[in-house]
Short mmCIF file of C-alpha atoms in Angstrom, two decimals:
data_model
loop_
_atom_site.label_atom_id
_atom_site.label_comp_id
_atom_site.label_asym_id
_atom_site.label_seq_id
_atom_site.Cartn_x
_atom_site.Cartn_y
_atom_site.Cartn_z
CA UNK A 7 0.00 0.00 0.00
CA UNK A 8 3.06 2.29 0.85
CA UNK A 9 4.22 2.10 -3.16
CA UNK A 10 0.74 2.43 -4.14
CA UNK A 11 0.30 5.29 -2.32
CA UNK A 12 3.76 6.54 -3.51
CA UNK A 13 2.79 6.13 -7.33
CA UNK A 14 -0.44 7.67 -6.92
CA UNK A 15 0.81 10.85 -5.40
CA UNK A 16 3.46 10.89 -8.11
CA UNK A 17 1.14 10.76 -11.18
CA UNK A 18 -1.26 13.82 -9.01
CA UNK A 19 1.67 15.76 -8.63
CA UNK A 20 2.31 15.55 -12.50
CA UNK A 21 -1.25 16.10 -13.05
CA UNK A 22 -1.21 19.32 -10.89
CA UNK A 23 1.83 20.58 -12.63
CA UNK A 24 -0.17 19.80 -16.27
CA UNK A 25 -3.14 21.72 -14.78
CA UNK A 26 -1.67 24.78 -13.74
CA UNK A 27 0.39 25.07 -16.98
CA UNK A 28 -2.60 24.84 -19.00
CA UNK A 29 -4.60 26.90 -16.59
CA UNK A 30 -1.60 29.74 -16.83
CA UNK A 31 -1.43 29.97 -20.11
CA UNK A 32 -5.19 29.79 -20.88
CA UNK A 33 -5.22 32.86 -18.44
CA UNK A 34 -3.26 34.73 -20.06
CA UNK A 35 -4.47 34.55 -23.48
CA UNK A 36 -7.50 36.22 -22.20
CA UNK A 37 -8.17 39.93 -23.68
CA UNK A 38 -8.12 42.60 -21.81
CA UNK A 39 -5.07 44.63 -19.48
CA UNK A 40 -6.28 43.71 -16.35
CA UNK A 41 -4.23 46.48 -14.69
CA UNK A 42 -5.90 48.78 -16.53
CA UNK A 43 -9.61 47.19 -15.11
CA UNK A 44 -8.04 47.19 -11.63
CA UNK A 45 -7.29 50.73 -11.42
CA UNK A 46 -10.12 52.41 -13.24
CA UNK A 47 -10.35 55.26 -15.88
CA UNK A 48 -7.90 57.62 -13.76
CA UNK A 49 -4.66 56.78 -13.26
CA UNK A 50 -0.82 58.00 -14.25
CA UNK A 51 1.96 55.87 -16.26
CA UNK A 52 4.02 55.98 -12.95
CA UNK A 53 0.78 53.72 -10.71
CA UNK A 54 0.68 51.61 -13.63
CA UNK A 55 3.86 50.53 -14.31
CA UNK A 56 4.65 50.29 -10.43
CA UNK A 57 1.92 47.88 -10.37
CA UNK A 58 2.27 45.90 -13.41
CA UNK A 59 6.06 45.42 -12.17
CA UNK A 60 4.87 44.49 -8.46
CA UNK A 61 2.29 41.79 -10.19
CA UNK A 62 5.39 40.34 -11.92
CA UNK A 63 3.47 41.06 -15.54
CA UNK A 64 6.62 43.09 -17.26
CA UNK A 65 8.45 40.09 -17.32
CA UNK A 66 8.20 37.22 -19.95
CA UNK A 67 5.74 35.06 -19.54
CA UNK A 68 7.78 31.50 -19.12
CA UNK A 69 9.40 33.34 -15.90
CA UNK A 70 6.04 34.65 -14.96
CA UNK A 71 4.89 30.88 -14.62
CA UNK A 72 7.87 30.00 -13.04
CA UNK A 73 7.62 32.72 -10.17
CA UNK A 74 4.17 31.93 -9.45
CA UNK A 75 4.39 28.41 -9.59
CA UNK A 76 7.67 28.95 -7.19
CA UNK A 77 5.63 31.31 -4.71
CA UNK A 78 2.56 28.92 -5.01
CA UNK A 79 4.67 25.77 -3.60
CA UNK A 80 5.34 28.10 -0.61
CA UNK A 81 1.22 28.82 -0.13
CA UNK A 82 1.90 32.40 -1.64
CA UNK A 83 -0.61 32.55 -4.76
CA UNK A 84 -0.02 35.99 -5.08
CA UNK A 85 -2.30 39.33 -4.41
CA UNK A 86 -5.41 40.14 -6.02
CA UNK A 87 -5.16 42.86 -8.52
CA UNK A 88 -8.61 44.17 -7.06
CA UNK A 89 -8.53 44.48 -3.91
CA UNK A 90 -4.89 44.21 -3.01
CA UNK A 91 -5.23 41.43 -0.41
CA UNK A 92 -3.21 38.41 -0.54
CA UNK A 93 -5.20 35.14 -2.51
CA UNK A 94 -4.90 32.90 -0.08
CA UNK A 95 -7.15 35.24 2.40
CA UNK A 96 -9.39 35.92 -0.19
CA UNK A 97 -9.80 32.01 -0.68
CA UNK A 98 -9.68 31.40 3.15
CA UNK A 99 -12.52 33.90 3.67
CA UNK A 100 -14.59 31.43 1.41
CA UNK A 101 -13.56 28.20 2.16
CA UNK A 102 -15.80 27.58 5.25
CA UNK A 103 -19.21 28.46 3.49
CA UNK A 104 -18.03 25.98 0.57
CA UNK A 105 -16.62 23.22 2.87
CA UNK A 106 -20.10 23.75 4.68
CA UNK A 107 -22.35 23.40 1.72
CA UNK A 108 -20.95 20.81 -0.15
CA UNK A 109 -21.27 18.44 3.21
CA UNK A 110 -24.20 19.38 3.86
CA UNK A 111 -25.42 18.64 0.27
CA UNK A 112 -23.40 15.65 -0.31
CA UNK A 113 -25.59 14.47 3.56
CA UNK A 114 -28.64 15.25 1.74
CA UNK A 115 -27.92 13.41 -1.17
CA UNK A 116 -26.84 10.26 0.77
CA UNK A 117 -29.93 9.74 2.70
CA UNK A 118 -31.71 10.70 -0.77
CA UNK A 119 -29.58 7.84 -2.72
CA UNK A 120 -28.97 5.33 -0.39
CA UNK A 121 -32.46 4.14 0.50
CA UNK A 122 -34.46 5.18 -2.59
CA UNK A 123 -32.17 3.42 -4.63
CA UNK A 124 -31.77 0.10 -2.78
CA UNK A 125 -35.44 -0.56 -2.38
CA UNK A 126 -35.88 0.37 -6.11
CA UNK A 127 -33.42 -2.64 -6.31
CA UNK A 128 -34.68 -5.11 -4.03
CA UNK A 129 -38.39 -4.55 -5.75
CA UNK A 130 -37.75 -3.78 -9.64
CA UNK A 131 -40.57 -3.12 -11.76
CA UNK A 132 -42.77 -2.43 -8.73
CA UNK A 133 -44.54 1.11 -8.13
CA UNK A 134 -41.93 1.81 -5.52
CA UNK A 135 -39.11 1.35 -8.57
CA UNK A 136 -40.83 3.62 -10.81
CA UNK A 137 -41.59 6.32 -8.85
CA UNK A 138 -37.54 6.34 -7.54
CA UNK A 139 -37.34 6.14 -11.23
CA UNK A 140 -39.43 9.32 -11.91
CA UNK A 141 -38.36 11.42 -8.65
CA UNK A 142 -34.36 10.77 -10.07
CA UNK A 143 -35.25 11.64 -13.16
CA UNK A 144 -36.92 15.07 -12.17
CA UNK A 145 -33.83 16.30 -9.94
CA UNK A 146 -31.55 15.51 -12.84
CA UNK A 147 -33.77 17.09 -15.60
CA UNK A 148 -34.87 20.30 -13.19
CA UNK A 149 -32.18 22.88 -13.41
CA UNK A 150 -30.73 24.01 -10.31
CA UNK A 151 -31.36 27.67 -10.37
CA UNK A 152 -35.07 26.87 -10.73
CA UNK A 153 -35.23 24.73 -7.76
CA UNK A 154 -33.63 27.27 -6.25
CA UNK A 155 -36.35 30.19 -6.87
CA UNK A 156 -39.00 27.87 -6.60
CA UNK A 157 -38.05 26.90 -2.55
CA UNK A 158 -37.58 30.66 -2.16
CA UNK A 159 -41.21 31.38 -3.27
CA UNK A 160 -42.67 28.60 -1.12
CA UNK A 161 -40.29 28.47 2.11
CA UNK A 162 -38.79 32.34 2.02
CA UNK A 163 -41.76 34.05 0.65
CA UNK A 164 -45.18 32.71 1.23
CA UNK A 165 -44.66 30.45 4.14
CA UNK A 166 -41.83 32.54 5.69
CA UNK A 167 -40.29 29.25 7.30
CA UNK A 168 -36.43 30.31 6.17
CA UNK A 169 -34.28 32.89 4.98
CA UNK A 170 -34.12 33.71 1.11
CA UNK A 171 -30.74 33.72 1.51
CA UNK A 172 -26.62 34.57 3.34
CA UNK A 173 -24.76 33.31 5.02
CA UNK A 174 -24.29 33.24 9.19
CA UNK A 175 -20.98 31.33 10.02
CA UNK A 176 -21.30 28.35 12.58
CA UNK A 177 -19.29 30.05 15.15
CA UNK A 178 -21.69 33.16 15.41
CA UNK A 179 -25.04 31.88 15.52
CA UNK A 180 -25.69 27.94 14.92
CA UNK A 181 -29.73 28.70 14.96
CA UNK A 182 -28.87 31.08 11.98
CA UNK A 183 -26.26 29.02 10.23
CA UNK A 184 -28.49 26.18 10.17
CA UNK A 185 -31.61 27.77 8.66
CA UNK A 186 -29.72 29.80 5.82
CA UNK A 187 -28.05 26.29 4.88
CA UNK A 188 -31.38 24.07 4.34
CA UNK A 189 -32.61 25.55 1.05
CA UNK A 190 -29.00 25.82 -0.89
CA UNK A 191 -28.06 22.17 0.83
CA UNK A 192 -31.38 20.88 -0.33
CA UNK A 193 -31.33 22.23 -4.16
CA UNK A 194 -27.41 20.91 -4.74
CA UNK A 195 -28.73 17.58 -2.31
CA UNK A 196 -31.67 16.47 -4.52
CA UNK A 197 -29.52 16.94 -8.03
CA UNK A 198 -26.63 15.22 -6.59
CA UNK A 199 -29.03 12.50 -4.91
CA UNK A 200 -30.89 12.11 -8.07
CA UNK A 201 -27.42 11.48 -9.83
CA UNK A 202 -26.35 8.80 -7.09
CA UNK A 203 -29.41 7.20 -6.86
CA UNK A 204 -29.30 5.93 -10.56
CA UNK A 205 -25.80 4.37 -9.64
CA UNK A 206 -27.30 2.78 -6.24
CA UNK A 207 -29.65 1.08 -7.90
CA UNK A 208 -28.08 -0.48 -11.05
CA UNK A 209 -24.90 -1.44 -8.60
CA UNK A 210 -27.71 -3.05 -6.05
CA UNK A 211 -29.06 -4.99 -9.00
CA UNK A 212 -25.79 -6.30 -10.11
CA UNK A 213 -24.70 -7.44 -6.62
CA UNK A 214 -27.98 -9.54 -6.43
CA UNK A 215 -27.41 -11.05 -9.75
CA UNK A 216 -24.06 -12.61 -8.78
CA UNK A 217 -23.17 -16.25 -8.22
CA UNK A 218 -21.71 -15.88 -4.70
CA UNK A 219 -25.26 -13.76 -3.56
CA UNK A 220 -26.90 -17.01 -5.30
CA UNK A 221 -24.90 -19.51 -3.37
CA UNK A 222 -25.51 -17.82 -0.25
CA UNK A 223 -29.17 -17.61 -0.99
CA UNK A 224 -28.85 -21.31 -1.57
CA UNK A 225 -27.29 -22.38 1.64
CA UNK A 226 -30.28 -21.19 3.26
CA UNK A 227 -28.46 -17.54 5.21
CA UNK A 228 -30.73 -15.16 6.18
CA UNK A 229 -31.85 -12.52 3.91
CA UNK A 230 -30.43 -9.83 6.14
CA UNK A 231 -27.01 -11.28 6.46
CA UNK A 232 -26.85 -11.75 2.90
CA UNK A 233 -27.40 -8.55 1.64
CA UNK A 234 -25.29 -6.64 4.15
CA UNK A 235 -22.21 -9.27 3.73
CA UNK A 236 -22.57 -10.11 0.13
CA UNK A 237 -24.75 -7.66 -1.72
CA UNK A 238 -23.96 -4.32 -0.26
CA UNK A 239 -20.20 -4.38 0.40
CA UNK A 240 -20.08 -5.28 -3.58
CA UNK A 241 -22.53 -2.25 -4.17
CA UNK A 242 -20.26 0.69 -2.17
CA UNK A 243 -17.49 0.51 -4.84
CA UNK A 244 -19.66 2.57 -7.51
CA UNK A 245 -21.22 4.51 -5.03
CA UNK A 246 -17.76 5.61 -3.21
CA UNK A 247 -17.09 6.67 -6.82
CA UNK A 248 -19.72 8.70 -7.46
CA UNK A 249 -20.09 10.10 -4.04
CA UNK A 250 -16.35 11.07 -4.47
CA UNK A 251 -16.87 12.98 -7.75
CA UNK A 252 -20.28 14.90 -6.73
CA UNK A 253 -18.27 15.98 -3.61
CA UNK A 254 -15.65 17.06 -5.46
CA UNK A 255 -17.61 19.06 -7.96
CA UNK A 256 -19.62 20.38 -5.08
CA UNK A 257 -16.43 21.62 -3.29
CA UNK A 258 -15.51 23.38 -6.57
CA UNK A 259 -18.21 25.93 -6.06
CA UNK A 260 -21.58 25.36 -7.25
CA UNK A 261 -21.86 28.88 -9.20
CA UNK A 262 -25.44 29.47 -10.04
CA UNK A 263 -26.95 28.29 -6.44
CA UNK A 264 -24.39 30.64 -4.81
CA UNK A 265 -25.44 33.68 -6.48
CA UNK A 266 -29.19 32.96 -6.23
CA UNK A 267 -28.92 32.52 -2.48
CA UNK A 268 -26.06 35.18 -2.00
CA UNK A 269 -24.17 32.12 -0.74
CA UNK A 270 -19.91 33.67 -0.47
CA UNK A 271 -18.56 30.14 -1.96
CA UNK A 272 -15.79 29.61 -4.13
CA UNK A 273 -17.17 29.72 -6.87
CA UNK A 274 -18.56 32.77 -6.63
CA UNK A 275 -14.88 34.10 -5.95
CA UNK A 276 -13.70 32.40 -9.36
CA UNK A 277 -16.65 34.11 -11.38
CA UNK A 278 -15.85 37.39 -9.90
CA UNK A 279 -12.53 37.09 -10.93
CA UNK A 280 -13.31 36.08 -14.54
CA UNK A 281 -15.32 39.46 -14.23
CA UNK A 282 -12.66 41.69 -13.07
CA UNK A 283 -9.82 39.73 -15.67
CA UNK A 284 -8.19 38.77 -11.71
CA UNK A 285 -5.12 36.95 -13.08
CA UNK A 286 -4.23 35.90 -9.39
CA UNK A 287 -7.24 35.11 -7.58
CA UNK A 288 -8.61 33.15 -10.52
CA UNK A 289 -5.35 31.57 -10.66
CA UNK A 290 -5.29 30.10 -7.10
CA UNK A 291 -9.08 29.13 -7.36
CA UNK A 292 -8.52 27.14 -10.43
CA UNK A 293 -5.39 25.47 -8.80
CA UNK A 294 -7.29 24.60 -5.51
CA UNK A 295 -10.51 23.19 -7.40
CA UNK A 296 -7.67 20.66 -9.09
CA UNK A 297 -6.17 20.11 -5.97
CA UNK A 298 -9.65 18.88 -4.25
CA UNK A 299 -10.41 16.40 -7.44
CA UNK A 300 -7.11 15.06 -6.93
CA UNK A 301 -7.61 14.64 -3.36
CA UNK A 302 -10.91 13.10 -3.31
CA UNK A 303 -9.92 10.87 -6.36
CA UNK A 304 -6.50 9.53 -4.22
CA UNK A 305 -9.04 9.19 -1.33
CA UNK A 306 -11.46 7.66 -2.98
CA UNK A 307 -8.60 4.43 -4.41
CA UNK A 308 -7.19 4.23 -0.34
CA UNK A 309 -11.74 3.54 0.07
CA UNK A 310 -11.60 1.14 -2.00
CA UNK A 311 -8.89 -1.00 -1.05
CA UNK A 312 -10.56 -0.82 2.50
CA UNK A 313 -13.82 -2.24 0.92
CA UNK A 314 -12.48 -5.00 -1.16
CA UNK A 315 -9.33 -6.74 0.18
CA UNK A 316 -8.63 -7.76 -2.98
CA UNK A 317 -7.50 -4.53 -4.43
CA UNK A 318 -4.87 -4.76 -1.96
CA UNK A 319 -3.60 -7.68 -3.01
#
């Protein structure tokens, strides 16, 4: 497991180093002076160059990937052209109200998934499958956004249950934090749930079918012990998978349910920056969102080889 883990944090590294290349140089092929956008209509020659020297941008552009990628191994991903603060505050500031609602979402989806999609299995064809069937296939096919407005009208506006929107950090008031997080959690929860319960239920389905769940059937075992020994340690490999990559996309930022409900996430931060042509701050947001994936992914291997023994064989 030590060489495994070795290798895989080799080829991430590589990865990484591919990503922000490509990232960089994407960047910067991007019209626009955004010195210019950072300090308005009014400004001399003298603030300009000062800046555009301080922001590393007079020099040539392999050495500008070099310094940042240099200051970036050191946590230092540079200062926003904006507001002059340094990215990795900017990206601290946001990280708690992303880390919060992608958990809470990824919760929401998992008590979603899990059960809807393992009684679909155990009872195909029955009313109970096709109704999982339809409710999956309605949080997949309704966008986000418009589940978003939609629990706004009913929970924020007419019944006045919740908050439209914000954010309240934990630490302040948990009473608040908690009711400005149901409605966001629950519109990313039932699209990622919808997702994951498709996978639930065809990996359920093709646990039961095997010959070792048909032996064990055969010896006479109890229906319980069979499906939690035999047919649902089979079934978590998928779902680890998918779990894995929703969480990961939902720790990237999920843009258009942030802005509807004035949620301060990272992605947010990464649109803004698009906005404003913020070379730095776009930069470090980019290069964290790879980071997570490759996190989660290496994660997600060391999971499985906990699951099944014989992936560590």
């Amino acid at each position: 497991m030590t060489g495994y883990l070795l290798r895989r944090t080799g080829q991430s590294l590589v990865v990484l180093a591919g990503v922000s290349v490509l990232v960089f140089s994407l960047i910067h092929l991007v019209d626009g002076d955004p010195i210019r956008l950072a300090l308005g209509t009014r400004f001399s020659q003298e603030t300009y160059d000062a800046l555009r020297e301080r922001s590393g941008l007079d020099l040539p552009l392999v050495q500008q990937f070099f310094s940042w990628a240099g200051h970036a191994l050191t946590g230092d991903l540079g200062v926003s052209f904006r507001s002059g603060e340094p990215v990795t505050a900017l990206v601290g500031e946001r990280l708690p109200a992303t880390l919060t609602l992608a958990f809470a979402a990824i919760l929401v989806a998992l008590l979603i998934a899990v059960p809807l999609g393992t009684i679909s299995a155990l009872r195909p064809r029955s009313v109970i499958d096709r109704l999982a069937t339809v409710i999956s296939q309605f949080g997949i096919s309704v966008p986000d956004f418009w589940m978003a407005i939609v629990l706004i009208l009913v929970f924020a506006g007419t019944l006045g249950w919740l908050p439209s929107g914000g954010y309240v950090p934990l630490t302040e008031d948990p009473g608040e934090w908690f009711r400005r997080l149901v409605l966001p959690a629950i519109t990313t929860g039932v699209v990622s749930g919808s997702v994951i319960t498709r996978f639930v239920r065809s990996s359920v389905l093709e646990a039961l079918g095997a010959d070792h769940v048909r032996t064990a059937q055969a010896k006479g075992l109890p229906a319980r012990q069979v499906f939690t020994w035999h047919v649902l340690r089979n079934a978590l490999l998928p779902l680890v998978t998918v779990t894995g990559v929703q969480l990961a996309y939902l720790l990237s930022g999920v843009v258009v349910v942030e802005i509807v409900f004035s949620w301060p996430g990272l992605g947010q931060l990464a649109l803004q920056s698009v906005q404003d042509r913020d070379y730095p701050v776009l930069q470090g947001a980019v290069l964290l969102f790879a980071i997570v994936f490759l996190v989660i992914n290496l994660l997600v291997d060391l999971l499985y080889s906990r699951i099944d023994p014989r992936i560590r064989r």
